[in-house]
Amino acid sequence: MEALNTLRDVVKNPKRIPEDWKAQGKKVVGYRCINVPEEIIYAAGMIPYPLFGTPKAVSLADSYFQPCVCEFIRNVFDLALEGELKFLDGLALCNTCDAVRKLYDMWNLYIKPSSCYIINNPQKLLYEANYKLYRKELERFKQAMEELSGNRISDESLQEAIDLYNENRALLKELYLLRKVENPPFSGEEALDIVMACMLMPKESCNQLLRQLLKEVKGREVYNDSGPRVLITGSIIDDPTLIRMVEEVGGLVVADDLCTTTKYFWHQVKREKDPLDAIYKYNNESCLCACMHPQEARFDYLMELIREFSVDGVIYFNLKYCHPFLYEAPLFQEKLEAEDIPTIFLETGHDLSGIGQLRTRVQAFIEMLG
Amino acid sequence: MIVAGIDVGSLTTKVVILKDDKILSTSILSTGEEGAVIAQKAMDEALKKASLSFDQLENTVATGYGKKSVTFTDNTKSEMFCHAKGAHWLFPFARKVIDIGAESSKVIRLNERGDVEDFTGNDKCAAGTGIFLDTMAKAMEVPIEEVGELSLKHEKKASISNMCAVFAESEVVSHIHRGTPRNDILAGILESIADRIFGMSNRMGTQNDVVMTGGVAKNIGMVRALEEKLGVKIWVPENPQIVGALGAALIARNFVTV
């Protein structure tokens, strides 16, 4: 499993890739949320770096944020205050939740020197009236990336970036669909690592690895026993502990609906004459996050995953103080119950506080499904 | 067929040995520091009482907070399942189990076969658990065994509004200084736990056939306070502490037959 090991090593040492990139004299732009068009950053000759947290407890950031603010954002800010993200030449955020929006303000105030851009993307999606404003905004973001990199982004280079990213999405989806079988070729924990590695890597070398991985996993069966098939949805998960716990007590995590997994690659950027139009449509025509409307579209997408992957039960995960998903949880649980799909709501801190106490509940849920 | 169930709780470890439909023996020990050692001791004690040796057990299932520390069996089941099975065996009509242990409290909804349909529990802090009650009893300087009976003699329940054990303790202390009668404060403490359980219980629906398990069910004042809140009679087993271990033993029996 050479390709798999290589990918997993990338996640273990996430700073290695941006450091290599910088050694070649190129710039690195941090970003958060799936609505930031990475293709634009990439077409400018820079590498997008997804902001992930670490499972350590927040310390410095607690002097800047109230303790009831999203633990992921506080954790990221903590890393920035400690100088762990010094290699970033810029930061691109977008209009998703309040915590991400305020990270923009806090970053500009306290993390110096900084070049932070917040994309004013619309939150009411599948809505034609967005075009004028959002298209203009993407244009501005493109200009900002051109200024930061010192490189012009031509339509051709942007289209090339889109094609490259689309290939990455297609490969990841092909890999993910292998989990539909009774005994999937890789575990839920491995799946999270694979996607997180792809988010970190330059796409040329990443696609090569994915092609190799597709060959490697052929015929592989990862679970010793059959067990209930579980889907995890909810807030950001950038640490495998919870998924591992579900699998340790006999659940098969065969699908997930997270911004660090399926949401990253499920849909393709469709070809348009103008590549910015294509990016506009990609972001306007799918609604995958609890920050966005209409919620029905997100639920339909979740149901599609549940059916495709023959899911027996859904774990609704909420990161402490992640309000968009917290608001959505009871609505989704009610809808899933109406479809006769058992669900459980689990909440932990980003530092994994309280996860030990969750084990019994996770085990009981898996027993209930079995 | 002889089987055993062991429930390693955060405060006590319980063993039940079952022969067909009869409980042969039980044991309850303080969990202390070494889960594995106490588990062995509790098992040895129960075996001795039943005049059996470990080899005569056909199967054993472990449950509870420390189930992983048990070295003599690899079979584990969650506390929710074990309490549901145990309660259903004792009271086949039960559709809801309220279990309040030392550090956990849970409400379980079960069907007519005793299978878990849904459950909820405290998983963040000590509010609504035995430890909370224990801390308050210490603050009141009342032996924990007497809290229930004394609380029933209250005239007017004192109000304890804090869920946090640390803040609630200072609330209790200020009641003492204000001269609030002891029994009223005790009743207020139990009421505050009942409030917390009531919220969890409602999330699981409004079943009438409620069984209470776990060590705190030995406190008659707690049972009455909950009955008052829920508006139904609550059934309490003769020995509520061993229901989890009993359920584990019942599951051990099925592991063999299936």
XYZ file of C-alpha atoms in Angstrom:
628
model
C 0.000 0.000 0.000
C 2.682 2.424 -1.042
C 0.406 5.188 -2.365
C -1.824 4.978 0.696
C 1.159 5.242 3.028
C 2.542 8.204 1.099
C -0.808 9.995 1.357
C -1.122 9.246 5.058
C 2.376 10.590 5.646
C 1.336 13.881 4.053
C -1.365 14.316 6.708
C 1.043 13.435 9.504
C 3.334 16.241 8.436
C 1.081 18.859 6.798
C 3.694 21.606 6.716
C 6.153 19.669 4.547
C 4.426 20.464 1.249
C 4.117 24.247 1.699
C 7.717 24.306 2.911
C 8.921 22.476 -0.227
C 6.879 24.863 -2.328
C 8.364 27.878 -0.605
C 11.854 26.484 -1.109
C 11.135 26.836 -4.837
C 10.383 30.516 -4.300
C 6.611 30.154 -4.634
C 3.865 31.518 -2.432
C 1.358 29.735 -0.187
C -2.194 30.920 0.429
C -4.121 29.513 3.377
C -7.854 29.064 2.965
C -10.887 27.823 4.754
C -14.233 26.571 3.535
C -15.081 24.736 0.362
C -16.414 27.905 -1.268
C -12.955 29.376 -1.793
C -12.082 28.601 -5.445
C -8.671 26.994 -5.105
C -8.294 26.958 -8.877
C -7.803 30.723 -8.905
C -5.002 30.514 -6.327
C -3.404 27.641 -8.220
C -3.653 29.371 -11.593
C -1.702 32.279 -10.103
C 1.191 29.898 -9.447
C 0.600 29.632 -5.703
C -0.408 26.642 -3.613
C -3.632 26.698 -1.579
C -3.144 25.451 1.962
C -6.268 24.222 3.787
C -6.385 25.419 7.393
C -6.634 22.428 9.714
C -6.516 22.488 13.488
C -4.655 20.237 15.869
C -6.181 18.292 18.762
C -4.368 20.373 21.363
C -6.280 22.552 23.805
C -6.627 26.247 22.946
C -4.422 28.544 25.002
C -3.289 31.865 23.485
C -6.413 32.364 21.384
C -8.556 32.354 24.522
C -7.305 35.863 25.262
C -8.818 37.010 21.951
C -11.988 34.937 21.556
C -14.783 34.167 24.012
C -14.868 30.516 25.095
C -18.222 29.988 23.345
C -16.723 30.636 19.896
C -16.219 27.705 17.495
C -13.376 25.559 18.802
C -11.973 24.918 15.335
C -11.505 28.608 14.600
C -10.049 29.265 18.037
C -7.650 26.386 17.468
C -6.541 27.743 14.071
C -6.084 31.213 15.548
C -4.041 29.669 18.329
C -1.717 28.091 15.751
C -1.384 31.448 14.009
C -0.584 33.251 17.270
C 2.068 30.656 18.049
C 3.705 31.336 14.688
C 2.867 27.864 13.357
C 1.324 29.351 10.199
C 4.099 31.847 9.514
C 4.759 30.301 6.116
C 1.453 31.631 4.758
C 1.820 34.539 2.333
C -1.884 35.222 2.343
C -5.205 33.951 3.575
C -8.453 33.481 1.661
C -11.679 33.096 3.614
C -15.269 33.187 2.522
C -18.727 34.055 3.673
C -19.847 30.910 5.499
C -20.293 31.003 9.284
C -19.778 33.888 11.725
C -16.655 32.289 13.143
C -14.944 32.225 9.730
C -16.049 35.794 8.989
C -14.708 37.052 12.302
C -11.480 35.131 11.835
C -10.925 37.504 8.915
C -11.185 40.556 11.179
C -9.106 39.030 13.938
C -6.431 37.923 11.494
C -6.114 41.394 10.010
C -5.891 42.916 13.470
C -3.473 40.578 15.157
C -1.632 38.301 12.735
C 0.981 40.444 11.072
C 2.069 40.812 8.366
C -1.045 39.507 6.764
C -2.845 39.687 3.487
C -6.289 38.371 4.064
C -9.136 38.334 1.570
C -12.721 37.438 2.368
C -14.851 36.405 -0.594
C -18.349 37.769 -0.348
C -20.092 34.702 -1.721
C -23.892 34.514 -1.440
C -25.497 32.201 1.111
C -28.806 31.800 -0.631
C -27.822 29.424 -3.376
C -29.451 27.868 -6.441
C -30.508 31.433 -7.099
C -29.972 33.161 -10.435
C -29.956 36.685 -9.021
C -26.553 35.922 -7.468
C -24.798 36.140 -10.812
C -24.054 39.836 -11.096
C -22.581 40.343 -7.648
C -20.844 37.004 -7.242
C -19.264 37.030 -10.722
C -17.863 40.485 -9.943
C -16.610 39.287 -6.577
C -14.785 36.324 -8.168
C -13.184 38.799 -10.554
C -11.944 40.845 -7.576
C -10.615 37.760 -5.853
C -8.772 36.869 -9.036
C -7.211 40.327 -9.118
C -6.190 40.023 -5.473
C -4.476 36.703 -6.191
C -2.740 38.212 -9.219
C -1.416 41.042 -7.073
C -0.276 38.703 -4.318
C 1.538 36.360 -6.691
C 2.735 38.903 -9.236
C 1.436 36.579 -11.972
C -1.382 37.242 -14.413
C -4.143 34.626 -14.523
C -5.183 34.009 -18.127
C -8.415 32.253 -19.064
C -6.275 29.395 -20.368
C -4.321 28.962 -17.153
C -7.524 29.109 -15.110
C -9.149 26.511 -17.370
C -6.079 24.303 -16.972
C -6.339 24.590 -13.199
C -10.027 23.720 -13.362
C -9.314 20.659 -15.500
C -6.608 19.523 -13.113
C -8.853 19.978 -10.087
C -11.728 18.250 -11.866
C -9.500 15.280 -12.518
C -8.634 15.197 -8.838
C -12.325 15.320 -7.930
C -13.149 12.551 -10.383
C -10.378 10.304 -9.078
C -11.400 10.857 -5.475
C -15.012 10.111 -6.329
C -14.067 6.958 -8.199
C -12.116 5.857 -5.142
C -14.934 6.755 -2.766
C -17.544 4.871 -4.774
C -15.559 1.691 -4.113
C -16.915 1.877 -0.575
C -20.374 0.943 -1.826
C -19.499 -2.764 -1.730
C -20.202 -5.018 1.256
C -16.601 -4.969 2.461
C -14.974 -1.684 1.365
C -11.312 -1.590 0.304
C -10.395 1.116 2.823
C -11.640 2.219 6.220
C -13.369 5.450 7.171
C -10.219 6.563 8.936
C -8.132 5.953 5.807
C -10.713 7.754 3.675
C -10.407 10.899 5.791
C -6.618 10.801 5.507
C -6.779 10.325 1.736
C -8.960 13.394 1.177
C -7.072 15.561 3.652
C -3.813 14.614 1.913
C -5.320 15.560 -1.449
C -6.349 18.924 -0.049
C -2.754 19.547 1.009
C -0.968 18.311 -2.113
C -0.271 19.972 -5.471
C -2.760 18.306 -7.764
C -0.355 16.961 -10.430
C 1.495 14.670 -8.046
C -1.673 13.996 -6.088
C -3.533 12.707 -9.149
C -0.655 10.391 -9.951
C -0.791 8.947 -6.445
C -4.567 8.506 -6.643
C -4.261 6.559 -9.901
C -1.714 4.316 -8.234
C -3.945 3.958 -5.184
C -6.897 2.895 -7.336
C -4.799 -0.013 -8.606
C -3.454 -0.843 -5.148
C -6.788 -1.158 -3.398
C -8.294 -3.461 -6.012
C -9.549 -6.584 -4.248
C -8.598 -5.266 -0.816
C -11.105 -5.936 1.991
C -10.521 -3.885 5.085
C -13.044 -5.079 7.680
C -12.754 -8.438 9.446
C -16.414 -8.613 10.404
C -19.513 -7.250 8.806
C -21.236 -4.602 10.886
C -23.737 -1.758 10.540
C -22.916 0.732 7.783
C -22.574 4.238 9.139
C -22.473 7.702 7.568
C -21.000 10.672 9.442
C -22.301 14.151 8.724
C -21.991 17.501 10.477
C -19.255 19.989 11.405
C -15.684 19.881 10.185
C -13.706 16.762 11.175
C -9.950 17.079 10.768
C -8.925 14.369 13.205
C -9.722 10.668 12.778
C -10.337 9.848 16.473
C -14.145 9.799 16.305
C -14.231 7.780 13.067
C -11.702 5.343 14.511
C -13.832 4.961 17.620
C -16.913 4.058 15.551
C -14.896 1.434 13.691
C -13.366 0.060 16.899
C -16.801 -0.740 18.307
C -17.831 -2.580 15.139
C -19.316 0.091 12.870
C -18.288 0.372 9.210
C -17.888 4.040 8.336
C -18.689 3.666 4.645
C -19.681 7.230 3.840
C -19.323 10.749 5.121
C -20.717 14.114 4.311
C -18.067 16.476 5.591
C -16.160 19.468 4.246
C -12.958 17.476 4.683
C -14.346 14.571 2.619
C -17.143 14.250 0.034
C -18.021 17.942 -0.158
C -14.525 18.574 -1.463
C -14.952 16.521 -4.614
C -18.487 15.248 -5.159
C -19.404 17.650 -7.973
C -17.449 18.733 -11.058
C -16.895 22.287 -12.263
C -18.794 22.164 -15.545
C -17.176 23.595 -18.651
C -18.263 27.091 -19.677
C -16.886 29.507 -22.242
C -15.685 31.739 -19.430
C -13.877 29.829 -16.630
C -15.034 32.328 -13.979
C -18.607 31.645 -15.028
C -17.872 27.974 -14.530
C -16.621 28.620 -10.985
C -19.636 30.789 -10.284
C -21.973 28.002 -11.377
C -20.089 25.371 -9.389
C -20.555 27.360 -6.201
C -24.075 28.538 -6.914
C -25.548 25.249 -8.054
C -24.748 22.974 -5.163
C -25.653 23.599 -1.559
C -23.580 21.390 0.716
C -22.981 23.320 3.936
C -25.286 24.054 6.867
C -24.310 27.738 6.493
C -26.152 27.871 3.191
C -29.728 27.843 1.965
C -31.827 26.082 0.834
C -31.488 23.406 3.447
C -33.646 21.023 1.405
C -30.931 20.771 -1.232
C -28.425 19.707 1.384
C -30.785 17.117 2.764
C -31.410 15.674 -0.711
C -27.665 15.328 -1.185
C -27.377 13.566 2.174
C -30.183 11.162 1.249
C -28.453 10.426 -2.057
C -25.332 9.372 -0.130
C -27.383 7.288 2.307
C -29.007 5.361 -0.530
C -25.898 4.984 -2.671
C -23.822 3.600 0.174
C -26.594 1.451 1.767
C -26.257 3.280 5.077
C -27.915 1.784 8.185
C -27.451 4.716 10.538
C -26.261 8.325 10.606
C -23.953 9.973 13.110
C -24.616 13.694 13.291
C -21.429 15.237 14.590
C -21.283 18.691 16.090
C -18.072 20.411 16.978
C -18.474 22.460 20.141
C -20.114 25.828 19.421
C -20.507 25.167 15.701
C -23.838 26.935 15.437
C -24.876 26.312 11.818
C -24.814 22.546 12.317
C -26.248 22.833 15.803
C -29.303 24.633 14.406
C -29.646 22.129 11.627
C -29.248 18.975 13.749
C -32.800 18.633 15.138
C -34.326 19.391 11.722
C -32.175 16.772 10.032
C -32.732 14.211 12.773
C -36.469 14.639 12.400
C -36.272 14.257 8.630
C -34.048 11.194 8.892
C -36.382 9.613 11.433
C -39.244 10.141 9.006
C -37.195 8.120 6.500
C -36.675 5.408 9.168
C -32.958 6.066 9.404
C -31.634 5.911 12.978
C -29.437 8.844 13.983
C -27.349 9.845 16.937
C -26.136 13.342 17.821
C -22.587 13.509 19.135
C -20.718 16.591 20.286
C -17.074 16.997 21.223
C -14.546 19.767 21.553
C -11.882 20.206 18.899
C -9.333 19.158 21.517
C -11.344 15.890 21.729
C -12.493 16.703 25.253
C -15.362 14.470 26.260
C -14.637 11.892 23.583
C -14.007 9.133 26.132
C -17.519 9.555 27.494
C -18.887 9.268 23.946
C -17.508 5.753 23.471
C -20.350 4.060 25.337
C -22.962 5.999 23.388
C -21.266 5.179 20.091
C -21.096 1.506 21.050
C -24.772 1.469 22.060
C -25.732 3.108 18.764
C -23.800 0.511 16.764
C -25.392 -2.281 18.824
C -28.797 -0.724 18.203
C -28.190 -0.783 14.441
C -26.796 -4.322 14.524
C -26.219 -23.102 31.795
C -24.149 -20.888 34.082
C -23.024 -17.444 32.912
C -21.795 -14.211 34.507
C -22.090 -10.500 33.867
C -19.723 -7.875 35.208
C -20.387 -4.145 35.339
C -17.287 -2.063 36.063
C -18.728 1.307 37.062
C -16.726 4.391 37.958
C -17.418 3.898 41.663
C -18.438 0.235 42.130
C -17.903 -3.038 40.300
C -20.800 -5.468 40.218
C -20.977 -9.173 39.290
C -24.058 -11.325 38.744
C -23.879 -15.096 38.225
C -26.875 -16.566 36.548
C -27.968 -20.191 36.240
C -30.777 -20.502 33.717
C -33.420 -18.162 35.124
C -32.040 -17.901 38.618
C -29.525 -15.474 40.118
C -27.006 -17.666 41.962
C -24.935 -14.890 43.488
C -23.964 -11.228 43.252
C -21.098 -9.113 44.482
C -20.496 -5.368 44.753
C -17.047 -3.883 45.404
C -15.627 -0.367 45.240
C -13.831 0.050 41.927
C -10.861 1.845 43.463
C -7.754 2.441 41.455
C -7.074 -0.808 39.601
C -10.054 -1.783 37.458
C -8.599 -5.121 36.389
C -7.734 -6.206 39.939
C -11.110 -5.236 41.387
C -12.910 -6.941 38.496
C -11.092 -10.161 39.358
C -11.828 -9.748 43.074
C -15.533 -9.097 42.453
C -15.715 -12.132 40.179
C -13.904 -14.341 42.716
C -16.249 -13.198 45.459
C -19.370 -13.961 43.423
C -17.954 -17.352 42.395
C -17.164 -18.177 46.033
C -20.681 -17.274 47.158
C -22.094 -19.590 44.490
C -19.480 -22.301 45.252
C -18.304 -22.289 41.648
C -14.992 -22.035 39.845
C -14.358 -19.740 36.885
C -14.105 -22.739 34.515
C -17.717 -23.618 35.237
C -18.914 -20.345 33.654
C -19.905 -20.927 30.067
C -19.644 -17.283 29.116
C -19.024 -13.835 30.592
C -19.887 -10.354 29.304
C -18.445 -7.095 30.629
C -20.105 -3.703 30.630
C -19.665 -0.353 32.347
C -17.228 2.519 32.203
C -14.252 0.204 32.840
C -15.334 -2.776 30.738
C -12.113 -2.600 28.735
C -10.018 -3.204 31.843
C -11.568 -6.639 32.457
C -8.946 -9.240 31.564
C -10.973 -12.457 31.809
C -13.386 -11.711 28.963
C -13.268 -9.926 25.611
C -17.031 -9.802 25.214
C -18.377 -6.339 25.948
C -21.740 -4.646 25.601
C -22.673 -1.021 26.205
C -24.286 -0.004 29.487
C -27.439 1.041 27.639
C -28.034 -2.451 26.301
C -27.253 -4.153 29.583
C -29.534 -1.914 31.653
C -32.313 -2.377 29.122
C -31.936 -6.183 29.165
C -31.698 -6.367 32.949
C -34.683 -4.094 33.517
C -36.765 -5.929 30.928
C -36.011 -9.282 32.568
C -37.135 -7.979 35.959
C -40.071 -5.943 34.649
C -41.121 -7.196 31.199
C -43.594 -4.328 30.829
C -40.876 -1.662 31.157
C -40.608 0.730 28.201
C -38.265 3.260 29.725
C -35.261 2.841 31.978
C -33.773 5.679 33.994
C -30.314 4.728 35.162
C -28.477 7.008 37.541
C -25.030 5.765 38.435
C -22.079 7.399 40.111
C -20.870 9.439 37.161
C -23.471 8.880 34.497
C -27.172 9.133 34.055
C -29.108 7.862 31.101
C -32.625 7.420 29.866
C -33.269 4.438 27.607
C -36.371 3.690 25.561
C -36.962 -0.004 24.899
C -39.410 -2.122 22.967
C -41.442 -5.130 24.095
C -38.465 -7.470 23.532
C -36.189 -5.355 25.714
C -34.195 -4.016 22.752
C -32.913 -0.451 22.916
C -34.854 1.874 20.644
C -33.164 5.098 21.622
C -31.220 6.575 24.489
C -29.792 9.780 25.835
C -27.451 10.586 28.656
C -25.230 13.091 30.353
C -21.844 12.963 28.750
C -20.356 16.246 29.753
C -20.460 16.772 33.485
C -21.524 15.461 36.850
C -24.896 17.263 36.884
C -27.680 14.751 37.522
C -25.450 11.916 38.734
C -24.600 10.090 41.932
C -21.374 12.022 42.421
C -23.364 15.261 42.410
C -25.622 13.856 45.116
C -22.631 12.599 47.074
C -20.931 16.012 46.945
C -24.094 17.728 48.171
C -24.585 15.198 50.988
C -21.014 15.852 52.130
C -21.621 19.599 52.073
C -24.702 18.979 54.244
C -22.782 16.583 56.517
C -25.561 14.019 56.110
C -24.703 10.333 55.463
C -25.690 9.545 51.874
C -27.914 6.639 53.001
C -30.101 9.018 55.018
C -30.592 11.716 52.377
C -33.673 10.095 50.832
C -35.677 9.516 54.006
C -34.830 12.952 55.428
C -35.749 14.734 52.210
C -39.259 13.276 52.385
C -39.797 15.188 55.649
C -39.321 18.587 54.011
C -41.816 21.395 54.424
C -40.851 23.592 51.494
C -38.274 22.559 48.916
C -35.290 24.889 48.780
C -34.359 26.137 45.347
C -31.024 24.909 43.967
C -30.656 26.435 40.545
C -27.076 25.553 39.631
C -26.414 22.442 37.573
C -22.684 22.662 38.159
C -21.632 20.569 41.165
C -19.113 23.170 42.276
C -21.538 26.112 42.124
C -24.411 24.067 43.546
C -22.262 23.258 46.549
C -21.761 26.944 47.323
C -25.510 27.463 46.839
C -26.132 24.727 49.414
C -23.662 26.319 51.809
C -25.398 29.678 51.539
C -28.734 27.959 52.259
C -27.179 26.499 55.427
C -25.960 29.943 56.501
C -29.342 31.464 55.784
C -30.886 28.890 58.129
C -32.932 26.998 55.540
C -34.061 23.747 57.278
C -31.849 20.773 56.461
C -34.631 18.597 55.049
C -35.775 21.400 52.748
C -32.274 21.775 51.304
C -32.011 18.001 50.788
C -35.360 17.979 48.981
C -34.164 20.903 46.848
C -30.999 19.039 45.889
C -32.996 15.984 44.793
C -35.416 18.191 42.915
C -32.570 19.770 40.967
C -31.363 16.302 39.871
C -34.939 15.343 38.985
C -35.220 18.482 36.829
C -32.173 17.472 34.863
C -33.371 13.865 34.389
C -36.855 15.092 33.474
C -35.460 16.972 30.468
C -33.574 13.896 29.254
C -36.571 11.674 29.884
C -38.893 13.829 27.792
C -36.513 13.643 24.873
C -37.141 9.882 24.846
C -40.937 10.276 24.764
C -43.582 10.018 27.461
C -43.858 6.318 28.333
C -45.648 5.355 31.520
C -43.836 2.149 32.400
C -40.645 3.439 33.905
C -37.998 1.419 35.739
C -35.181 3.062 37.642
C -31.781 1.393 37.958
C -28.328 2.272 39.252
C -27.136 3.023 42.764
C -29.070 6.298 43.085
C -32.365 4.352 42.788
C -31.701 3.198 46.371
C -32.489 6.754 47.435
C -36.228 6.807 48.097
C -36.318 10.609 48.057
C -34.829 10.621 44.554
C -37.416 8.115 43.326
C -40.280 10.175 44.800
C -38.914 13.415 43.337
C -38.732 11.802 39.898
C -42.212 10.291 40.200
C -43.539 13.729 41.047
C -41.837 15.296 38.022
C -42.769 12.570 35.549
C -46.266 12.088 36.962
C -45.989 8.278 36.875
C -45.115 5.467 39.280
C -41.514 4.327 38.964
C -40.623 0.673 39.476
C -37.427 0.042 41.401
C -35.781 -3.399 41.524
C -34.895 -4.902 44.907
C -31.208 -4.357 44.123
C -31.026 -1.586 41.508
C -27.221 -1.468 41.544
C -26.768 -4.858 39.878
C -29.140 -4.386 36.928
C -26.321 -3.582 34.495
C -24.387 -6.701 35.511
C -27.574 -8.734 35.352
C -28.201 -7.503 31.807
C -24.624 -8.412 30.889
C -25.214 -11.936 32.250
C -28.437 -12.236 30.236
C -26.560 -11.190 27.115
C -23.806 -13.716 27.954
C -26.503 -16.382 27.954
C -27.598 -15.391 24.462
C -24.032 -15.333 23.169
C -23.850 -19.038 24.045
C -27.181 -20.095 22.629
C -27.010 -18.139 19.372
